[in-house]
JSON list of C-alpha atoms in Angstrom, two decimals:
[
{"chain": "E", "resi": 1, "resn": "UNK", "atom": "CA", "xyz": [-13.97, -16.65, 6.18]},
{"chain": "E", "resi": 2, "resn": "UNK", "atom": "CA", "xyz": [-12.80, -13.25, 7.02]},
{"chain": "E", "resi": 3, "resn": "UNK", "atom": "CA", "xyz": [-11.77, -10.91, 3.93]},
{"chain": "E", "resi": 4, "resn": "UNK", "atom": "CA", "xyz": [-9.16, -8.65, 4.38]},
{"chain": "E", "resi": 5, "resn": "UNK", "atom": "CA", "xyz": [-7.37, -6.47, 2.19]},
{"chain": "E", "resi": 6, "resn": "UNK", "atom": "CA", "xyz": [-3.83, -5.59, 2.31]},
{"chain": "E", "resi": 7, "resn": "UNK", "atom": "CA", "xyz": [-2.59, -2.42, 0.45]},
{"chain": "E", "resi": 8, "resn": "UNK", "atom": "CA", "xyz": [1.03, -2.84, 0.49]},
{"chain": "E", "resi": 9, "resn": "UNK", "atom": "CA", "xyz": [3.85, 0.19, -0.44]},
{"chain": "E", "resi": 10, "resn": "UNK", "atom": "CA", "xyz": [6.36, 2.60, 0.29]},
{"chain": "E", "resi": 11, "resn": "UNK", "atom": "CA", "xyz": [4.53, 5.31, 1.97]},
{"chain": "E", "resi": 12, "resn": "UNK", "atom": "CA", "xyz": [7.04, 7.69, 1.67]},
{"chain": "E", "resi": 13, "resn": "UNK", "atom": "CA", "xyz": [4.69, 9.58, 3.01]},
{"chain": "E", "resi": 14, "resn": "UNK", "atom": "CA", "xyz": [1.08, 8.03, 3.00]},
{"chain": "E", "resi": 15, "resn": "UNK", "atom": "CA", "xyz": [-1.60, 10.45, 1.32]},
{"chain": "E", "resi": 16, "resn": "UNK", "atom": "CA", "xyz": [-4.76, 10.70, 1.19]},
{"chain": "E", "resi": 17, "resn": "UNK", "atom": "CA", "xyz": [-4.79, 8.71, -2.21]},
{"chain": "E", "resi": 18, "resn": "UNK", "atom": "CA", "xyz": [-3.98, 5.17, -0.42]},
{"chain": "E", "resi": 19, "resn": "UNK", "atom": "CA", "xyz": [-6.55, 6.03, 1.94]},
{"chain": "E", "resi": 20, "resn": "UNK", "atom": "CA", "xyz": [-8.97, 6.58, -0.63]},
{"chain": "E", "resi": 21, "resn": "UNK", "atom": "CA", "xyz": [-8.22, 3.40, -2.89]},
{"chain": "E", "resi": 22, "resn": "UNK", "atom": "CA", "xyz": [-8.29, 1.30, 0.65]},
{"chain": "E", "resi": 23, "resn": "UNK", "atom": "CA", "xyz": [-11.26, 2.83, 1.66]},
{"chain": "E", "resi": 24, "resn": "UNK", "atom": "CA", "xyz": [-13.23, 2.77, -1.95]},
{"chain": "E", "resi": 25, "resn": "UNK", "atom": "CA", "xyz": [-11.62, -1.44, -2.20]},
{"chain": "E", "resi": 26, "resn": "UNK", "atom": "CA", "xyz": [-12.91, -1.66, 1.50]},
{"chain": "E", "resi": 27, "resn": "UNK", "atom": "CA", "xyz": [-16.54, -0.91, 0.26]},
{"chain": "E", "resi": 28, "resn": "UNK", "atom": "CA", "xyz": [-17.08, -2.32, -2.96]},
{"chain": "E", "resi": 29, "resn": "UNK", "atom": "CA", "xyz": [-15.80, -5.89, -2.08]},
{"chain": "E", "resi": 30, "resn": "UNK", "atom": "CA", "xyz": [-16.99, -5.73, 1.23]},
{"chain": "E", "resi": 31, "resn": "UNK", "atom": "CA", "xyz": [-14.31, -6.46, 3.06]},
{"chain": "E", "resi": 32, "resn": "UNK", "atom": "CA", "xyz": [-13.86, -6.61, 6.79]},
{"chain": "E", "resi": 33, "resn": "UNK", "atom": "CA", "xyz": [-10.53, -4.93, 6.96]},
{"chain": "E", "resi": 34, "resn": "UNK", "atom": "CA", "xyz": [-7.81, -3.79, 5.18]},
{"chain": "E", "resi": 35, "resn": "UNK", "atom": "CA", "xyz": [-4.18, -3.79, 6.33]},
{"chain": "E", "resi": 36, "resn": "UNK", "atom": "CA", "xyz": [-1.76, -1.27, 5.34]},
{"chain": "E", "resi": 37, "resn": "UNK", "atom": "CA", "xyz": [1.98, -3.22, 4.78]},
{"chain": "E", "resi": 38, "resn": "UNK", "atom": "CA", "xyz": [5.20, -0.74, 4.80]},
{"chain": "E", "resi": 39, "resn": "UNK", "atom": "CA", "xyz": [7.66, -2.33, 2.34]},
{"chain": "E", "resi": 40, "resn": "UNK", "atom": "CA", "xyz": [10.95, -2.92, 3.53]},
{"chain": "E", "resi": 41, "resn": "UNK", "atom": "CA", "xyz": [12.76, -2.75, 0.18]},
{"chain": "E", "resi": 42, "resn": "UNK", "atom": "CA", "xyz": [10.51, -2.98, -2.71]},
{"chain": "E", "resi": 43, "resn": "UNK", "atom": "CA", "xyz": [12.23, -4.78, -5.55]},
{"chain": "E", "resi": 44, "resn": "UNK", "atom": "CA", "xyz": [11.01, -2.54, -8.31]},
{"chain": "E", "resi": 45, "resn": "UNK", "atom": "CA", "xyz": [12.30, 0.93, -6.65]},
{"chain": "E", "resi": 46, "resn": "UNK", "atom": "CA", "xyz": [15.10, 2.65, -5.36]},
{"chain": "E", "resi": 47, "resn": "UNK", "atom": "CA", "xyz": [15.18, 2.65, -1.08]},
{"chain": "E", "resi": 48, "resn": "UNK", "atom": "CA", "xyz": [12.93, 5.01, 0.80]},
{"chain": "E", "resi": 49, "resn": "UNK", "atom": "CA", "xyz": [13.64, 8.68, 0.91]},
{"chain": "E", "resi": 50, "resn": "UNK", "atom": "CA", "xyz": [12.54, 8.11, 5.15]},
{"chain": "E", "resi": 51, "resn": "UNK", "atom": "CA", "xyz": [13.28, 5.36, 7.40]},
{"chain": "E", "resi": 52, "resn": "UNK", "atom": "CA", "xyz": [11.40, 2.56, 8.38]},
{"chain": "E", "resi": 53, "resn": "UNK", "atom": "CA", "xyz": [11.01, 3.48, 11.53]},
{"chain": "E", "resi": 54, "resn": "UNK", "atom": "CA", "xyz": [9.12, 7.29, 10.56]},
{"chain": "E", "resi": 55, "resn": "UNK", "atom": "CA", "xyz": [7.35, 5.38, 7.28]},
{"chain": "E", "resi": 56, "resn": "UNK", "atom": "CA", "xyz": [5.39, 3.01, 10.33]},
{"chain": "E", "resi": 57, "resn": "UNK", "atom": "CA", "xyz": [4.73, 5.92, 12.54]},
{"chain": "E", "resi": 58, "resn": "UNK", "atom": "CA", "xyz": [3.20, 8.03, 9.14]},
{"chain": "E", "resi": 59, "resn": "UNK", "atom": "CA", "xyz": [0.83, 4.93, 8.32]},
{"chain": "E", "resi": 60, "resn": "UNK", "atom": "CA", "xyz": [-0.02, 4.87, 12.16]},
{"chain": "E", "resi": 61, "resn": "UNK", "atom": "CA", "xyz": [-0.89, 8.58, 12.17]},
{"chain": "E", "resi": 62, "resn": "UNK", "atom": "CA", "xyz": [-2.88, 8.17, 8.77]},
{"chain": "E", "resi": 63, "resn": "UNK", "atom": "CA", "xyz": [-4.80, 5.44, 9.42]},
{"chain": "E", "resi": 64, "resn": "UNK", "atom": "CA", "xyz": [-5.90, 6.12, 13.07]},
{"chain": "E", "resi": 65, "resn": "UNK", "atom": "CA", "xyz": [-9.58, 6.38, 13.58]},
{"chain": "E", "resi": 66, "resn": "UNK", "atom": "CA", "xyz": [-10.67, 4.39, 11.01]},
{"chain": "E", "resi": 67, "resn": "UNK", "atom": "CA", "xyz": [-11.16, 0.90, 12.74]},
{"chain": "E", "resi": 68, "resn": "UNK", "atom": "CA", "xyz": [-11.12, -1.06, 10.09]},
{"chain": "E", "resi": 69, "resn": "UNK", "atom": "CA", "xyz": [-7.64, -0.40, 8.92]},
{"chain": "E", "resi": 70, "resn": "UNK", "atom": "CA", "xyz": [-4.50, -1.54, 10.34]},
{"chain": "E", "resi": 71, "resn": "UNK", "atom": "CA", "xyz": [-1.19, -1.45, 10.50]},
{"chain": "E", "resi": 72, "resn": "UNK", "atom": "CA", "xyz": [0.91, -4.95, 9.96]},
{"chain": "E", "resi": 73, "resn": "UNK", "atom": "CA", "xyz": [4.85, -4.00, 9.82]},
{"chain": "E", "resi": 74, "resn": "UNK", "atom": "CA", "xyz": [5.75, -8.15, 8.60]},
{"chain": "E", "resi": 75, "resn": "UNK", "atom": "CA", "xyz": [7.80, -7.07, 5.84]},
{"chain": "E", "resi": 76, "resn": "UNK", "atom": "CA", "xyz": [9.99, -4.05, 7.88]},
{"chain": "E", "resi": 77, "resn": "UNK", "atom": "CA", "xyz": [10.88, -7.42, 10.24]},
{"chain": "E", "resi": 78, "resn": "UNK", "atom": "CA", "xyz": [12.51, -8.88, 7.12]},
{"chain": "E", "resi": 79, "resn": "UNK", "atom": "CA", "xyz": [16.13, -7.86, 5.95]},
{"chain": "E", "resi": 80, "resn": "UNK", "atom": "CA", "xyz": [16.32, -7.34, 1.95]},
{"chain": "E", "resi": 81, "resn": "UNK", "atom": "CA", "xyz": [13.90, -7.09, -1.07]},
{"chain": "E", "resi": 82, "resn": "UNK", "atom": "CA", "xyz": [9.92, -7.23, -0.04]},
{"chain": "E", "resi": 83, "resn": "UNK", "atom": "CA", "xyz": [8.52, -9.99, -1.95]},
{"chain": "E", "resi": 84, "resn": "UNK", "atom": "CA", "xyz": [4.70, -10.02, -1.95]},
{"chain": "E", "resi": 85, "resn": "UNK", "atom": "CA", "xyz": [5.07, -13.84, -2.19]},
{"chain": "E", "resi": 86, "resn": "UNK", "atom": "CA", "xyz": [7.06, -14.18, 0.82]},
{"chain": "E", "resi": 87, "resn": "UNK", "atom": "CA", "xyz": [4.51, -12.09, 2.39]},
{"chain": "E", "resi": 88, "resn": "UNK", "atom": "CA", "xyz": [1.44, -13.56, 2.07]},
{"chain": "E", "resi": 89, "resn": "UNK", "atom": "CA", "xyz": [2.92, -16.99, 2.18]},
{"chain": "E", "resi": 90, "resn": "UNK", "atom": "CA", "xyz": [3.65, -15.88, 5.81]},
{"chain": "E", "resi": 91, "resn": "UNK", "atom": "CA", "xyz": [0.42, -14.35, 6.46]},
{"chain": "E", "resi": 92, "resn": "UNK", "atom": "CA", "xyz": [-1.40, -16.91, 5.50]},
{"chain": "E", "resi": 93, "resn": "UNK", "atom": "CA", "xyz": [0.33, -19.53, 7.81]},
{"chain": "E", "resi": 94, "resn": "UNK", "atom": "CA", "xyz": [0.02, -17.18, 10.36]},
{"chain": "E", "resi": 95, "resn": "UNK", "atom": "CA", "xyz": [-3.76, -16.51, 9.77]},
{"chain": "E", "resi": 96, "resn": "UNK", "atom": "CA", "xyz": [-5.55, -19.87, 7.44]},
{"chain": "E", "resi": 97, "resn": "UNK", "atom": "CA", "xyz": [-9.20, -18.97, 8.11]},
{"chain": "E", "resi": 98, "resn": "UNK", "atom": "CA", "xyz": [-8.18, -15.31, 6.33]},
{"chain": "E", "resi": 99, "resn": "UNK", "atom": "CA", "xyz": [-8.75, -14.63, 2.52]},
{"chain": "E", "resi": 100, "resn": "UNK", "atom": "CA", "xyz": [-6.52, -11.72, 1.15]},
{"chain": "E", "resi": 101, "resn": "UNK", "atom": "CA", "xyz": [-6.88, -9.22, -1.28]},
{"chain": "E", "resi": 102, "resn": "UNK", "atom": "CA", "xyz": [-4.05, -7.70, -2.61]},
{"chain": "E", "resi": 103, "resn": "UNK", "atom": "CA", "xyz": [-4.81, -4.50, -3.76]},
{"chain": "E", "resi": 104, "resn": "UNK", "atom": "CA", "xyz": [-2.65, -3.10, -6.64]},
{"chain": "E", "resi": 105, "resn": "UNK", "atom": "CA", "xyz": [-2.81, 0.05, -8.80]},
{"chain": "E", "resi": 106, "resn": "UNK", "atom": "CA", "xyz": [-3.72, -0.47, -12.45]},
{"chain": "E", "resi": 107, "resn": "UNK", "atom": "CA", "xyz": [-0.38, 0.75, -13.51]},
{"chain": "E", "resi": 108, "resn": "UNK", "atom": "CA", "xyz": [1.24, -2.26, -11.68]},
{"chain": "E", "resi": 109, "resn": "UNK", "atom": "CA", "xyz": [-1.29, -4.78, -13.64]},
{"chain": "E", "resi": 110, "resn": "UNK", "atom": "CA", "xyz": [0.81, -4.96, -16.52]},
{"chain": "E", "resi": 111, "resn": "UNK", "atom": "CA", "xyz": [4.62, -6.02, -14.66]},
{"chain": "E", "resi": 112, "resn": "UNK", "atom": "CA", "xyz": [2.54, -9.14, -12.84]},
{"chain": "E", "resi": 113, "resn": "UNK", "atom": "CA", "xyz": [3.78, -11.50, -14.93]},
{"chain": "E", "resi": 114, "resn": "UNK", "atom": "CA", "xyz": [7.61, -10.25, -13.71]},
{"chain": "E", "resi": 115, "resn": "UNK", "atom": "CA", "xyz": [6.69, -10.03, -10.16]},
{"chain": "E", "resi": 116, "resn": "UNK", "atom": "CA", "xyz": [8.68, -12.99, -8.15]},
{"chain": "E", "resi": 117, "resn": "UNK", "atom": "CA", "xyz": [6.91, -16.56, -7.93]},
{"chain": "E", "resi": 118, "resn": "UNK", "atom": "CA", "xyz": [3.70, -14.75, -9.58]},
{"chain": "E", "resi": 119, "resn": "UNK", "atom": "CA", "xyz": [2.17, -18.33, -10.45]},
{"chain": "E", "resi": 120, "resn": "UNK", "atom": "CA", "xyz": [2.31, -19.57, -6.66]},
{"chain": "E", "resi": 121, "resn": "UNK", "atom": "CA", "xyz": [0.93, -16.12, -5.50]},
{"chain": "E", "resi": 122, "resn": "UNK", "atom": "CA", "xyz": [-2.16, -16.17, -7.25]},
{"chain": "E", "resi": 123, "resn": "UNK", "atom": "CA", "xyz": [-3.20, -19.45, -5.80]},
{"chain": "E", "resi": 124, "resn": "UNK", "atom": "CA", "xyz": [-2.57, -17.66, -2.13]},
{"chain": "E", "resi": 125, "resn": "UNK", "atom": "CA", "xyz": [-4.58, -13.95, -2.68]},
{"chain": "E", "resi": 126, "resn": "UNK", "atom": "CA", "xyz": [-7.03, -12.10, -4.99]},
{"chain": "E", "resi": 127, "resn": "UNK", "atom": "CA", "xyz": [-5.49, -9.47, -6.64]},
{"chain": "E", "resi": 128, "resn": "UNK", "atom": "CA", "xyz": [-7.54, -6.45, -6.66]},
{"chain": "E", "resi": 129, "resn": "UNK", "atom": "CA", "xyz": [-6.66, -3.57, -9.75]},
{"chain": "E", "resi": 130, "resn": "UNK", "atom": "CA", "xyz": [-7.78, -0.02, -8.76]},
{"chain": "E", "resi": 131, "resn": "UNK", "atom": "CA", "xyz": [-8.95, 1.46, -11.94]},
{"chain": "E", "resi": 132, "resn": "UNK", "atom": "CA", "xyz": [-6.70, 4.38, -12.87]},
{"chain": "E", "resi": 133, "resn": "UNK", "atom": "CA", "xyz": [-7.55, 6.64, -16.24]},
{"chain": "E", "resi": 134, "resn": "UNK", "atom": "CA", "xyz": [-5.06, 5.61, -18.73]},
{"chain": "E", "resi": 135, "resn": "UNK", "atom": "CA", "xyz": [-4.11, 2.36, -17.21]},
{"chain": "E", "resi": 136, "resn": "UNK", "atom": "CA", "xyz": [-6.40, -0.75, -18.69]},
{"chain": "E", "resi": 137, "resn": "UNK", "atom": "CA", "xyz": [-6.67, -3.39, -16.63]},
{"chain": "E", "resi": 138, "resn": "UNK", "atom": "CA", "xyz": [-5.37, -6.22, -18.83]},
{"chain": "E", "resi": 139, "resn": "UNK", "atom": "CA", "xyz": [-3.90, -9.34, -17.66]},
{"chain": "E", "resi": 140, "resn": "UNK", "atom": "CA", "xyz": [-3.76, -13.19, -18.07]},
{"chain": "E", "resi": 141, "resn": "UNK", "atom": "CA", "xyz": [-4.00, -13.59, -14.05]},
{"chain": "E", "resi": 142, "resn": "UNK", "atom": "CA", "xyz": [-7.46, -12.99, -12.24]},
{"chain": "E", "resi": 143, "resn": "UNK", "atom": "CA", "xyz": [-8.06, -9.72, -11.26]},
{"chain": "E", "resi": 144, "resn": "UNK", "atom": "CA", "xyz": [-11.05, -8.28, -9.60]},
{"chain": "E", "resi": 145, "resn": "UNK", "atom": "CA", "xyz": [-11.87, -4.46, -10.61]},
{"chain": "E", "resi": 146, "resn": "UNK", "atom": "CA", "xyz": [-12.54, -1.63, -8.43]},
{"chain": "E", "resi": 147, "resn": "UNK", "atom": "CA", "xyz": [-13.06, 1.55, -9.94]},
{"chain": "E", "resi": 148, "resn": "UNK", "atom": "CA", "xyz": [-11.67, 4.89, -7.93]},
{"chain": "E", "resi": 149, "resn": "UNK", "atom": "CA", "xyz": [-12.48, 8.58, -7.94]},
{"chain": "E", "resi": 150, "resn": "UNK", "atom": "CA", "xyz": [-9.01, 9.91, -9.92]},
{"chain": "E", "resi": 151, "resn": "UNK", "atom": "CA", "xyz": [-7.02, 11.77, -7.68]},
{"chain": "E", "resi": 152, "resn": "UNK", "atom": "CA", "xyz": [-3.67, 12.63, -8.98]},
{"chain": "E", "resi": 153, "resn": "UNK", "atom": "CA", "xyz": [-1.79, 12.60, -5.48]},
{"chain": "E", "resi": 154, "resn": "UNK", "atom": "CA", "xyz": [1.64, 10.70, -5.11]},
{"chain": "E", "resi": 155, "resn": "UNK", "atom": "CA", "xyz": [4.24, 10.28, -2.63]},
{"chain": "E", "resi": 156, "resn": "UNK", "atom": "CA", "xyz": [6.38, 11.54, -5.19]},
{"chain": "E", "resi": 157, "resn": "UNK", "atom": "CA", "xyz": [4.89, 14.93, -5.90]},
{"chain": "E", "resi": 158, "resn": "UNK", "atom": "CA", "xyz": [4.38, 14.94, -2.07]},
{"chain": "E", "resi": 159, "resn": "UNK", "atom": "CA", "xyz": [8.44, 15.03, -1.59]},
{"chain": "E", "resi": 160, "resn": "UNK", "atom": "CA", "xyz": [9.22, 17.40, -4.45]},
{"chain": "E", "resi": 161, "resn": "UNK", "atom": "CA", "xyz": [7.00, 19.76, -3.10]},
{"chain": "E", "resi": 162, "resn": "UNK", "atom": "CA", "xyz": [8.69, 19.59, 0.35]},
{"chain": "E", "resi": 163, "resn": "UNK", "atom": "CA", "xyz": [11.62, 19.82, -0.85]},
{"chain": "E", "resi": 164, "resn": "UNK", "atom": "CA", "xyz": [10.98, 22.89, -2.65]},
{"chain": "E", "resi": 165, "resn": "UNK", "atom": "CA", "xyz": [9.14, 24.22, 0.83]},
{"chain": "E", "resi": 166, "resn": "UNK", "atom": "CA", "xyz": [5.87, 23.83, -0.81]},
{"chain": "E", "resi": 167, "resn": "UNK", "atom": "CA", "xyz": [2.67, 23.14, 1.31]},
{"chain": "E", "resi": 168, "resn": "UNK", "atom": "CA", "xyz": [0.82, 19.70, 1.07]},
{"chain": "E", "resi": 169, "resn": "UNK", "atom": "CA", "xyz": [-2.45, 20.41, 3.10]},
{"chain": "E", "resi": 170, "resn": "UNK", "atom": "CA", "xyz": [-5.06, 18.43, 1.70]},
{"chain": "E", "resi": 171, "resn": "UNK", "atom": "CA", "xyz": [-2.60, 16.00, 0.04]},
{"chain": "E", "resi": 172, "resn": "UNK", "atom": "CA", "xyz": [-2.07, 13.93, 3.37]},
{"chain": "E", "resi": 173, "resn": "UNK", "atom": "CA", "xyz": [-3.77, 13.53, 6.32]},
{"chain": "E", "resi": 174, "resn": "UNK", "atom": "CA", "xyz": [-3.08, 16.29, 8.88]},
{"chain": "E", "resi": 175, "resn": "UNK", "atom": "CA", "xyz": [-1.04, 14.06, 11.31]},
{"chain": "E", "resi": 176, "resn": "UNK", "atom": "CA", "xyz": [1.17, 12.84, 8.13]},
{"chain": "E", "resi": 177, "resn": "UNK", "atom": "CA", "xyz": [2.01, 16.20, 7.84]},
{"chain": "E", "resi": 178, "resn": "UNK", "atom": "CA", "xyz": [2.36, 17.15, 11.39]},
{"chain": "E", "resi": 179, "resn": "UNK", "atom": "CA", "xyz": [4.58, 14.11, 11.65]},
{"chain": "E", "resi": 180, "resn": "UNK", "atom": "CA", "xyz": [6.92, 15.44, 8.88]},
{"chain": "E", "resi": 181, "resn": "UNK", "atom": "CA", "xyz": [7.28, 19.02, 10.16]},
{"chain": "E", "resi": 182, "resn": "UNK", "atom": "CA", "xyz": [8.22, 17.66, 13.32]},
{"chain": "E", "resi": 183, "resn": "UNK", "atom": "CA", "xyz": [10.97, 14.69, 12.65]},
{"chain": "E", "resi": 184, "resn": "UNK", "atom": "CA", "xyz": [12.24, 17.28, 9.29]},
{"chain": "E", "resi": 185, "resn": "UNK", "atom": "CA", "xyz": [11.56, 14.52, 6.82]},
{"chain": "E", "resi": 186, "resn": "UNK", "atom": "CA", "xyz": [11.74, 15.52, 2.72]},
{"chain": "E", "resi": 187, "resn": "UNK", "atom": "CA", "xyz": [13.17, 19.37, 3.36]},
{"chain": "E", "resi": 188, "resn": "UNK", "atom": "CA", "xyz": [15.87, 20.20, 0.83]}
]
């Protein structure tokens, strides 16, 4: 069977941190792909600062030329919350000879037992925790452990600082941040 990863999120923008944590899962379970999913409307945050529309096109531009992640924009089809449940349920009628693994940080580890239909999910994907200082990895669902360089980089930080006309170089890829400087996304 094919093993593929998917690293759902915001992205609002990508850095160079989800590249890293794909790339770093990628290798140490030796996975053939991993697929980048935009959230539509994740349930446990307020909406996207950009559109769906510019949140794609930033994933395109960060993950291009690296062949073996992808792009898959199932949830920013759906209207509403983005359920991971609903998700792979879908993916995996669409693609049965696939096994998933859903990568999630280790600061999410502890909310899986809220996350919607979490008992059915974890008969459909591996869940895959990203080792993060100060975030143990304890949980009563199975979770496979991949330990990641710490780098301190979020989308957050990423939008305060643009918003205060701060550079990001060597926070996202170039062609995030050529994207945003062209469309005007995060300025103040």
């Amino acid at each position: 069977m094919k093993r593929v990863g998917i690293l759902g999120g915001t992205f609002d923008p990508p850095h160079l941190g989800h590249l890293i944590i794909a790339e770093e899962v990628y290798q140490k379970m030796k996975l053939d792909e991993v697929w980048f999913i935009p959230s539509n409307q994740p349930p446990h945050k307020a909406n996207a600062n950009a559109d769906n529309q510019d949140r794609l096109e930033m994933v395109k531009a960060a993950v291009a030329g690296n062949d073996h992640f992808s792009i898959h924009d199932i949830e920013l089809r759906r209207n509403g919350k983005s359920y991971t449940y609903e998700t792979i349920s879908q993916l995996k009628q669409r693609y049965p000879d696939i096994s998933f693994y859903f990568i999630i940080g280790g600061d999410m580890v502890e909310y899986l037992p809220k996350w919607n239909a979490i008992d059915k999910l974890v008969e459909l994907v591996q869940f895959v925790g990203v080792k993060r200082s100060g975030y143990p990895l304890n949980s009563s669902y199975s979770i496979k452990e991949v330990e990641i360089p710490v780098i301190e980089i979020s989308s957050t930080m990423i939008r305060e600082r643009l918003g205060q006309g701060q550079e990001i170089k060597y926070l996202a890829p170039d062609a995030v941040i050529e994207y945003i400087k062209e469309h005007r996304l995060y300025e103040a």
